[in-house]
């Protein structure tokens, strides 16, 4: 198999990643995230029409009736509508909204459910979501340090932070709503990217112990080449499913699918050009991965 020189682009890849990180962090300060109802608080109302509902007409009508900031999306069928109202409405807003919608059409409008999220609950969810990501990254560092070596753990966590910041930056720049489903997707991205990284690290460790007279840079290139097929097939099959979800899943699942699409794209890139690149910058060597041996036994005798 011909070895591909992935690390020949490592400086350009590092510069590109730094640019993406700066743009993402800058967007956080300028635009922030478009927090969804789960985090900001508000009222969620689900209604069912006896006939097909025109979402554009509903949006225009609600705005004219004073429901500023109402988000109207399809929920399952073309007769089920989900309406999100921002803070400022009481728990009785559902019945008042139903009466308003009923005045617009001759068909029957049925109230299915009303959910009210207070601002305090939204703040708690935002805080707990951030803590969940930090806890996940901390446990990942401990796991990889135990399974591999501290340089591997530090490289993997930096790469994961890179993936999370860029994924969040995408939502900040585009203004797409960030709710609990998107947060779940971000946590899933951490797991997906970590899985890719561990596969590469396993091969790097194996090649460090197996190959002799080869530089660390060449070992990384060989390892990435050997795992490229697996990485490509896994990513493509996952992307195909997510594209189908984004196109046919409806507005309720769109944010989740888009977050995973962006995260998997960035995660696949980072498992090749960030995790391994940082590993080289930290000066990984054969000595870091030597198997501890008893006194009197030659280390070379244990190498394949």
CSV table of C-alpha atoms in Angstrom, one decimal:
chain,number,residue,atom,x,y,z
A,1,UNK,CA,0.0,0.0,0.0
A,2,UNK,CA,1.3,3.4,-1.0
A,3,UNK,CA,1.7,5.6,2.1
A,4,UNK,CA,-0.1,9.0,1.8
A,5,UNK,CA,1.8,12.0,3.2
A,6,UNK,CA,-1.0,13.3,5.4
A,7,UNK,CA,1.4,15.1,7.7
A,8,UNK,CA,2.9,17.0,4.8
A,9,UNK,CA,-0.1,19.3,5.1
A,10,UNK,CA,0.1,19.5,8.9
A,11,UNK,CA,1.2,23.1,9.1
A,12,UNK,CA,-1.5,24.2,6.6
A,13,UNK,CA,-4.1,22.1,8.4
A,14,UNK,CA,-3.1,23.7,11.8
A,15,UNK,CA,-3.4,27.2,10.3
A,16,UNK,CA,-6.8,26.3,8.9
A,17,UNK,CA,-8.0,25.0,12.2
A,18,UNK,CA,-6.8,28.1,14.0
A,19,UNK,CA,-8.7,30.2,11.6
A,20,UNK,CA,-11.9,28.3,12.1
A,21,UNK,CA,-11.5,28.5,15.9
A,22,UNK,CA,-10.9,32.2,15.8
A,23,UNK,CA,-13.9,32.8,13.6
A,24,UNK,CA,-16.1,30.5,15.9
A,25,UNK,CA,-14.9,32.2,19.1
A,26,UNK,CA,-15.3,35.6,17.6
A,27,UNK,CA,-18.9,34.8,16.6
A,28,UNK,CA,-19.6,33.7,20.2
A,29,UNK,CA,-18.7,37.2,21.4
A,30,UNK,CA,-20.5,39.0,18.6
A,31,UNK,CA,-23.6,36.9,17.9
A,32,UNK,CA,-23.6,34.3,20.6
A,33,UNK,CA,-25.9,31.3,20.2
A,34,UNK,CA,-29.5,31.4,19.2
A,35,UNK,CA,-30.7,29.7,22.3
A,36,UNK,CA,-33.9,27.6,21.9
A,37,UNK,CA,-36.9,27.4,24.2
A,38,UNK,CA,-35.3,24.8,26.3
A,39,UNK,CA,-32.6,27.2,27.4
A,40,UNK,CA,-34.4,30.6,27.3
A,41,UNK,CA,-37.7,29.6,28.7
A,42,UNK,CA,-41.1,30.1,27.0
A,43,UNK,CA,-44.2,28.2,26.0
A,44,UNK,CA,-44.6,25.3,23.6
A,45,UNK,CA,-48.1,24.7,22.1
A,46,UNK,CA,-49.0,21.8,19.9
A,47,UNK,CA,-52.2,22.0,17.9
A,48,UNK,CA,-54.0,19.7,15.4
A,49,UNK,CA,-55.9,21.0,12.3
A,50,UNK,CA,-58.7,19.0,10.8
A,51,UNK,CA,-57.4,20.0,7.4
A,52,UNK,CA,-53.9,20.8,6.1
A,53,UNK,CA,-52.3,23.8,7.8
A,54,UNK,CA,-50.5,26.6,5.9
A,55,UNK,CA,-47.5,27.4,8.0
A,56,UNK,CA,-46.7,30.7,6.3
A,57,UNK,CA,-50.3,32.0,6.8
A,58,UNK,CA,-50.2,30.9,10.4
A,59,UNK,CA,-46.9,32.8,11.0
A,60,UNK,CA,-48.2,36.0,9.3
A,61,UNK,CA,-51.5,35.8,11.2
A,62,UNK,CA,-49.9,35.3,14.6
A,63,UNK,CA,-47.5,38.2,14.0
A,64,UNK,CA,-50.4,40.5,13.1
A,65,UNK,CA,-52.3,39.4,16.3
A,66,UNK,CA,-49.4,40.4,18.5
A,67,UNK,CA,-47.5,37.1,18.9
A,68,UNK,CA,-44.1,38.5,18.1
A,69,UNK,CA,-41.3,36.0,18.0
A,70,UNK,CA,-43.6,33.0,17.6
A,71,UNK,CA,-41.9,30.0,15.8
A,72,UNK,CA,-44.2,27.9,13.8
A,73,UNK,CA,-43.1,24.5,12.5
A,74,UNK,CA,-44.7,21.3,11.2
A,75,UNK,CA,-44.8,18.4,13.7
A,76,UNK,CA,-45.2,15.0,12.0
A,77,UNK,CA,-48.0,15.5,9.5
A,78,UNK,CA,-49.2,18.6,7.6
A,79,UNK,CA,-52.1,18.9,10.1
A,80,UNK,CA,-50.0,19.0,13.2
A,81,UNK,CA,-48.3,22.3,14.1
A,82,UNK,CA,-45.9,23.2,16.9
A,83,UNK,CA,-45.8,26.8,18.0
A,84,UNK,CA,-43.0,28.1,20.3
A,85,UNK,CA,-43.6,31.4,22.1
A,86,UNK,CA,-40.8,33.3,23.8
A,87,UNK,CA,-40.7,34.5,27.4
A,88,UNK,CA,-43.4,36.8,28.6
A,89,UNK,CA,-46.4,34.5,28.1
A,90,UNK,CA,-48.1,32.8,31.0
A,91,UNK,CA,-49.2,29.1,31.3
A,92,UNK,CA,-52.7,30.1,30.1
A,93,UNK,CA,-51.2,31.2,26.7
A,94,UNK,CA,-52.1,27.9,25.1
A,95,UNK,CA,-55.9,28.4,25.4
A,96,UNK,CA,-55.7,32.0,24.2
A,97,UNK,CA,-53.5,31.0,21.3
A,98,UNK,CA,-56.0,28.2,20.4
A,99,UNK,CA,-58.9,30.7,20.3
A,100,UNK,CA,-56.8,33.0,18.1
A,101,UNK,CA,-56.0,30.2,15.6
A,102,UNK,CA,-59.6,29.1,15.5
A,103,UNK,CA,-60.7,32.6,14.4
A,104,UNK,CA,-58.4,32.3,11.4
A,105,UNK,CA,-59.8,29.2,9.8
A,106,UNK,CA,-63.2,27.5,9.4
A,107,UNK,CA,-61.8,24.0,10.1
A,108,UNK,CA,-61.5,22.7,13.6
A,109,UNK,CA,-58.3,23.4,15.6
A,110,UNK,CA,-57.6,21.1,18.5
A,111,UNK,CA,-55.2,21.8,21.4
A,112,UNK,CA,-52.9,18.7,21.9
A,113,UNK,CA,-50.5,19.9,24.6
A,114,UNK,CA,-49.0,23.0,26.3
A,115,UNK,CA,-45.5,23.0,27.9
A,116,UNK,CA,-44.2,26.0,29.9
A,117,UNK,CA,-40.5,26.4,30.6
A,118,UNK,CA,-39.5,29.1,33.1
A,119,UNK,CA,-36.4,31.2,32.6
A,120,UNK,CA,-34.8,29.6,35.8
A,121,UNK,CA,-35.2,26.1,34.3
A,122,UNK,CA,-33.7,27.3,31.1
A,123,UNK,CA,-30.6,28.7,32.9
A,124,UNK,CA,-30.2,25.4,34.8
A,125,UNK,CA,-30.3,23.4,31.6
A,126,UNK,CA,-27.7,25.7,30.0
A,127,UNK,CA,-25.4,25.3,33.0
A,128,UNK,CA,-25.9,21.5,33.2
A,129,UNK,CA,-25.4,21.1,29.5
A,130,UNK,CA,-22.0,22.9,29.7
A,131,UNK,CA,-21.0,20.8,32.7
A,132,UNK,CA,-22.0,17.6,30.8
A,133,UNK,CA,-19.6,18.5,28.0
A,134,UNK,CA,-16.7,19.4,30.5
A,135,UNK,CA,-17.3,16.1,32.4
A,136,UNK,CA,-17.3,14.1,29.2
A,137,UNK,CA,-14.0,15.7,28.1
A,138,UNK,CA,-12.4,15.1,31.5
A,139,UNK,CA,-13.4,11.4,31.7
A,140,UNK,CA,-12.2,10.9,28.1
A,141,UNK,CA,-8.8,12.3,29.1
A,142,UNK,CA,-8.5,9.9,32.0
A,143,UNK,CA,-9.6,7.0,29.8
A,144,UNK,CA,-7.1,7.7,27.0
A,145,UNK,CA,-4.3,8.4,29.5
A,146,UNK,CA,-4.9,5.0,31.1
A,147,UNK,CA,-5.2,3.1,27.9
A,148,UNK,CA,-2.5,4.8,25.9
A,149,UNK,CA,-0.3,7.6,27.4
A,150,UNK,CA,-0.7,11.2,28.6
A,151,UNK,CA,0.4,12.7,25.3
A,152,UNK,CA,-2.3,10.8,23.5
A,153,UNK,CA,-4.9,11.9,26.1
A,154,UNK,CA,-3.9,15.5,25.8
A,155,UNK,CA,-3.9,15.4,22.0
A,156,UNK,CA,-7.3,13.7,21.9
A,157,UNK,CA,-9.0,16.2,24.2
A,158,UNK,CA,-7.6,19.2,22.3
A,159,UNK,CA,-8.9,17.7,19.1
A,160,UNK,CA,-12.3,17.1,20.7
A,161,UNK,CA,-12.5,20.7,22.0
A,162,UNK,CA,-11.6,21.8,18.5
A,163,UNK,CA,-14.6,19.8,17.1
A,164,UNK,CA,-17.0,21.2,19.7
A,165,UNK,CA,-16.0,24.8,19.3
A,166,UNK,CA,-16.3,24.7,15.5
A,167,UNK,CA,-19.6,22.9,15.6
A,168,UNK,CA,-21.0,25.5,18.1
A,169,UNK,CA,-19.4,28.2,16.0
A,170,UNK,CA,-21.4,27.0,12.9
A,171,UNK,CA,-24.6,27.4,14.9
A,172,UNK,CA,-23.6,30.8,16.1
A,173,UNK,CA,-22.7,32.1,12.6
A,174,UNK,CA,-25.8,30.6,10.9
A,175,UNK,CA,-28.2,31.7,13.7
A,176,UNK,CA,-29.8,28.2,13.8
A,177,UNK,CA,-31.7,27.5,17.0
A,178,UNK,CA,-29.6,25.7,19.6
A,179,UNK,CA,-31.9,23.5,21.8
A,180,UNK,CA,-31.5,20.3,23.8
A,181,UNK,CA,-31.6,18.1,20.7
A,182,UNK,CA,-28.6,20.0,19.3
A,183,UNK,CA,-26.8,19.7,22.6
A,184,UNK,CA,-27.4,15.9,22.4
A,185,UNK,CA,-25.9,15.9,18.9
A,186,UNK,CA,-22.8,17.8,20.1
A,187,UNK,CA,-22.3,15.2,22.9
A,188,UNK,CA,-22.7,12.5,20.2
A,189,UNK,CA,-20.1,14.3,18.1
A,190,UNK,CA,-17.7,14.0,21.0
A,191,UNK,CA,-18.2,10.2,21.1
A,192,UNK,CA,-18.0,9.8,17.3
A,193,UNK,CA,-14.8,11.8,17.0
A,194,UNK,CA,-13.3,10.0,19.9
A,195,UNK,CA,-14.0,6.6,18.3
A,196,UNK,CA,-12.2,7.7,15.1
A,197,UNK,CA,-9.3,9.0,17.1
A,198,UNK,CA,-8.9,5.9,19.2
A,199,UNK,CA,-8.9,3.7,16.0
A,200,UNK,CA,-6.0,5.9,14.6
A,201,UNK,CA,-4.2,5.9,18.0
A,202,UNK,CA,-4.4,2.1,18.2
A,203,UNK,CA,-2.7,1.7,14.8
A,204,UNK,CA,-0.1,4.4,15.7
A,205,UNK,CA,0.8,2.5,18.9
A,206,UNK,CA,0.9,-0.8,17.1
A,207,UNK,CA,3.2,0.6,14.4
A,208,UNK,CA,5.5,2.3,17.0
A,209,UNK,CA,6.1,-1.1,18.5
A,210,UNK,CA,6.3,-3.0,15.3
A,211,UNK,CA,8.3,-0.8,12.9
A,212,UNK,CA,12.0,-0.1,13.4
A,213,UNK,CA,14.1,2.7,12.0
A,214,UNK,CA,11.0,4.8,11.1
A,215,UNK,CA,10.5,8.4,12.2
A,216,UNK,CA,7.4,9.3,14.2
A,217,UNK,CA,6.1,11.4,11.3
A,218,UNK,CA,6.3,8.4,8.9
A,219,UNK,CA,4.7,6.1,11.5
A,220,UNK,CA,1.7,8.6,11.7
A,221,UNK,CA,1.4,8.7,7.9
A,222,UNK,CA,1.5,4.9,7.7
A,223,UNK,CA,-1.1,4.6,10.4
A,224,UNK,CA,-3.4,7.1,8.9
A,225,UNK,CA,-3.1,5.5,5.5
A,226,UNK,CA,-3.9,2.0,6.9
A,227,UNK,CA,-7.1,3.4,8.7
A,228,UNK,CA,-8.2,5.7,5.9
A,229,UNK,CA,-10.6,3.1,4.3
A,230,UNK,CA,-12.3,2.4,7.6
A,231,UNK,CA,-12.6,6.1,8.4
A,232,UNK,CA,-14.0,7.0,5.0
A,233,UNK,CA,-16.6,4.2,4.8
A,234,UNK,CA,-17.8,4.9,8.4
A,235,UNK,CA,-18.1,8.6,7.8
A,236,UNK,CA,-19.9,8.3,4.4
A,237,UNK,CA,-22.5,5.8,5.6
A,238,UNK,CA,-23.2,8.0,8.6
A,239,UNK,CA,-23.5,11.1,6.5
A,240,UNK,CA,-25.9,9.3,4.1
A,241,UNK,CA,-28.3,8.6,7.0
A,242,UNK,CA,-28.0,12.1,8.4
A,243,UNK,CA,-28.7,13.7,5.0
A,244,UNK,CA,-31.8,11.7,4.8
A,245,UNK,CA,-32.8,12.8,8.3
A,246,UNK,CA,-32.1,16.5,7.5
A,247,UNK,CA,-34.2,16.3,4.3
A,248,UNK,CA,-37.1,14.2,5.3
A,249,UNK,CA,-37.1,14.4,9.1
A,250,UNK,CA,-38.9,17.7,9.4
A,251,UNK,CA,-38.1,20.9,11.2
A,252,UNK,CA,-38.1,19.2,14.7
A,253,UNK,CA,-35.1,17.0,13.9
A,254,UNK,CA,-33.3,19.4,11.5
A,255,UNK,CA,-31.0,21.0,14.1
A,256,UNK,CA,-30.0,17.6,15.4
A,257,UNK,CA,-29.1,16.2,11.9
A,258,UNK,CA,-27.3,19.4,10.9
A,259,UNK,CA,-25.2,19.4,14.1
A,260,UNK,CA,-24.2,15.8,13.6
A,261,UNK,CA,-23.4,16.5,9.9
A,262,UNK,CA,-21.1,19.4,10.8
A,263,UNK,CA,-19.6,17.6,13.8
A,264,UNK,CA,-18.9,14.4,11.9
A,265,UNK,CA,-17.3,16.3,9.0
A,266,UNK,CA,-15.1,18.3,11.5
A,267,UNK,CA,-14.4,15.2,13.6
A,268,UNK,CA,-13.3,13.1,10.6
A,269,UNK,CA,-10.9,15.9,9.6
A,270,UNK,CA,-9.6,16.4,13.2
A,271,UNK,CA,-8.9,12.7,13.7
A,272,UNK,CA,-6.6,12.9,10.7
A,273,UNK,CA,-5.1,16.4,10.9
A,274,UNK,CA,-5.5,17.5,14.5
A,275,UNK,CA,-5.2,14.6,16.9
A,276,UNK,CA,-2.2,13.1,15.1
A,277,UNK,CA,-0.7,16.5,14.3
A,278,UNK,CA,-0.8,17.6,18.0
A,279,UNK,CA,0.6,14.2,19.0
A,280,UNK,CA,3.7,15.0,16.8
A,281,UNK,CA,3.9,18.5,18.3
A,282,UNK,CA,4.0,17.0,21.7
A,283,UNK,CA,7.0,14.9,20.6
A,284,UNK,CA,5.6,11.4,20.8
A,285,UNK,CA,8.3,8.7,20.5
A,286,UNK,CA,8.8,5.0,20.7
A,287,UNK,CA,10.0,5.4,24.3
A,288,UNK,CA,6.6,6.7,25.3
A,289,UNK,CA,5.0,3.4,24.3
A,290,UNK,CA,7.5,0.9,25.5
A,291,UNK,CA,6.1,-2.0,27.4
A,292,UNK,CA,7.4,-2.1,31.0
A,293,UNK,CA,9.6,-5.2,31.4
A,294,UNK,CA,11.2,-7.0,34.3
A,295,UNK,CA,14.9,-6.4,35.2
A,296,UNK,CA,17.2,-8.5,33.1
A,297,UNK,CA,14.9,-8.7,30.1
A,298,UNK,CA,15.9,-7.0,26.9
A,299,UNK,CA,13.2,-4.6,25.6
A,300,UNK,CA,14.0,-5.5,21.9
A,301,UNK,CA,13.2,-9.1,22.6
A,302,UNK,CA,9.6,-8.1,23.3
A,303,UNK,CA,9.2,-6.2,20.0
A,304,UNK,CA,7.6,-8.1,17.1
